[in-house]
Amino acid sequence: MAIECKNISYIYGNGSPQEIRALNHVTLTIPDGQFIGLIGHTGSGKSTLIQHLNGLLKATEGDILYNGESIYAETFSMKSLRSKVGLVFQYPEHQLFETDVFTDVCFGPKNLGLDDEPIRRRAREALDLVGLDASYDDVSPFELSGGQKRRVAIAGVLAMKPEVLILDEPTAGLDPRGRDEILDQVAKLHREQGMTVVLVSHSMEDVARYVDRIIVMNHGNAALDGASKEVFRHYRELEEIGLAAPQVTYIIHALKEQGFPIADDITTIKEAREAILRAMGDKT
Amino acid sequence: MGIIKASKLIYDYIKRDEDGNPDGTRRAVDQVDIDIEAGSFVAILGHNGSGKSTLAKHMNALLLPTEGTIWVSGKDTSLDENLWDVRRTAGMVFQNPDNQIIGTVVEEDVGFGPENIGVPTPEIWKRVEQSLEAVGMTMYRHHSPNKLSGGQKQRVAIAGVMAMRPRCIVLDEPTAMLDPNGRKEVIRTIRELNRAEQITVILITHYMEEVIEADHVYVMDDGRIVMEGTPHEVFARTEELKSYRLDVPQVTELSWQLKKAGLPLSDGILTIDAFVDEIMTLYKKP
Amino acid sequence: MIRDITIGQYYQTDSLLHRLDPRTKLVGTLVFIVSLFIAGNWLCYALAAVWLAGMIRLSRVPLSFIVRGLKAVMILLLISVGFNLFLTNGETVLVRFWIFRITLEGLRQAFFMALRLIFLIMGSSLMTLTTTPNQLTDGLETGLGFLKKIRVPIHEIAMMMSIALRFIPILIEETDKIMKAQMARGADFETGNLIERAKALVPILVPLFISAFRRATDLAMAMEARCYHGGEARTRMKPLVYETRDRMTYLAFAAYLAAMIALNRIF
């Protein structure tokens, strides 16, 4: 059970003089149950890549397999793919259109052709997952705060019961608390429902805190792909392509340079705190 | 009195029912007193909905106080005859880069403000050139704004304000919609303007990294100013900041946690260098 | 398809045509259109073709770019050609089937009509391709300034046009984004009958309108913050001044029009 991208390329404006190669022979596998961070600067191809994973864009070259089946095969149902691979776009609250929260969340399951009862059940479950209780059901989504709107929009995708959840910068524009709330909920989905999650993010701090594996996109290629500690160890290479490591990594390297005994693969505050306290304790 | 001064400023949004009749009010800014010194770099922090944007819009007379007074360069913004002076003194840059660029060519957009205030043609050209130079966008002057990155668009917006020769720029979350590189680009630009041209900068944000080099920080919550001081003083109160839905840079957070665990570190460490120094001193101490 | 429309787009380069006063270009385009309706024989069309080719050459806009604009109006073109082809009465019948017949005159008429439309579209896209929307609205505003006397809010109309032109590409991109977001929620825009398809547009149109209103509010505020207060007491960064090249262009167009009339009369 996995999504496999086999040597996919995508060219915008194929054949025209302004053609842009947004993906350049990308091969990667997204196995079940992983929490993946997808990073890369603007224009590196990460948004193009995720739109391939649920078939919104069709690769110019190469093939994508979902659970071993080519999604470009004629017998393959795109509709079922889109329900299995949920994609939450950037600023997803801009896609809300119904007069109340509950009806908006029902839109996805309704499109799947379900009966009324399961539609309502799914909408309720999805809203519970993002922490919005029944008191919000009849509220107009346009009266909610920015963070709440965004949660409604995410619930709209969760109501399709996806196996894989892809979020394109779900915290853009939110304040620190709003950001933590959304990411904690996503982490919970991953932990408790075993959902595969792909998180596109610009914040290395967030990525380091939540994900198991990082894919770094650059010029349409998966430039680095590995466990997050492994990837942040290459922080100089990340800088060369306009990215960075979390601030903690820089703190640790600065300490190490001064002769402080500390492992250089630390990426979170929690690890740093423990390592520093341990080293201080060992000293005496 | 500083270049911007507010006294007991109150702003109430009028809530309306479905038929558009007034139905109560919501206080967005509550008894705010600020005094901003000309030439300084001031940051206003606060979570979404804390009232910081509402306060910012008063500095350009886009909103007028319900109660209290705000003076821009000594002029009361609520008086009609001061309106254009206020707007020329305090320029404003907004969050969404697309929704504030009027021109279809970069240089024409920068010229829009001076055109509105009746600057003679040769002078407009001079100002457009200087402003584009100041934000480092001269080479894009003939481009369409649609082809620029978010950071570049914000720099064009800043140039558009600069061309009106303001004494003060109010930036209302100018980096909220940008990626990290665009964010750095914009912050670098406004710091440069503050230093080189002595423009007073008022930066409204919720990104804590951006305020480290500010001269003065105000923290807003629920329409009020709840904290104020130098970045160092404000960040020293990590726990309090968190209670206002804010965050501190990782280095500050780490030192705060270590301190809680018993290491004798100072409060409000803002830079990696300062942190490493303190840790090494502790480590080398016998 | 919506991206193929070149009318209203601007092609960034530096050429004589780009530097001309927008009023000159407006009048020139008008003269060219008039000349196409005068044209009645092969020589006239040849002259128009040469003239247009010369203008395209001077504009430094790639021909392919201009031709692409024709794609969008292909259907309109085919319909009018069809009408002319089948509905023109004439003596020399070439083909006859059922109630239709194609005459030599019809063929000629259809061919001319096609040429006329193609030239017309190419000519007017050439104007918009070489004139920034701002210059264009400036040209309209100054050129039609006399309308202000009869209380036509010409400045406001011009400003509205220029803002609309700036936001069209943004809104197109936004439509695309919203469509994809709804497709990711299982929305289907491709199947179903007419009513179902119209219904399927609601999830696109509602967010699009909301976004357009939000942008309008933001923009109004940004304009106000930059001291915009209508056309009163406004100066111009790029005031319109006729240069020698504009006078020369007027002369050239006058000569062209005269030649066209002459060719039409003589042959």
Tab-separated table of C-alpha atoms in Angstrom, chain B residues 215-217 227-238 240-241 267-270:
chain	number	residue	atom	x	y	z
B	215	ASP	CA	14.212	49.494	19.183
B	216	HIS	CA	10.946	49.052	20.955
B	217	VAL	CA	8.279	46.356	21.055
B	227	MET	CA	3.667	44.401	27.300
B	228	GLU	CA	6.207	46.889	26.099
B	229	GLY	CA	9.937	47.415	26.147
B	230	THR	CA	13.073	46.498	24.260
B	231	PRO	CA	13.026	43.088	22.547
B	232	HIS	CA	15.322	41.854	25.270
B	233	GLU	CA	12.960	42.974	28.013
B	234	VAL	CA	9.911	41.546	26.284
B	235	PHE	CA	11.449	38.199	25.391
B	236	ALA	CA	12.691	37.788	28.931
B	237	ARG	CA	9.057	37.274	29.888
B	238	THR	CA	8.703	34.098	27.802
B	240	GLU	CA	3.822	35.767	29.617
B	241	LEU	CA	4.313	35.978	25.833
B	267	ASP	CA	16.610	36.144	30.812
B	268	GLY	CA	15.664	37.029	27.263
B	269	ILE	CA	18.608	35.627	25.301
B	270	LEU	CA	17.970	36.603	21.692
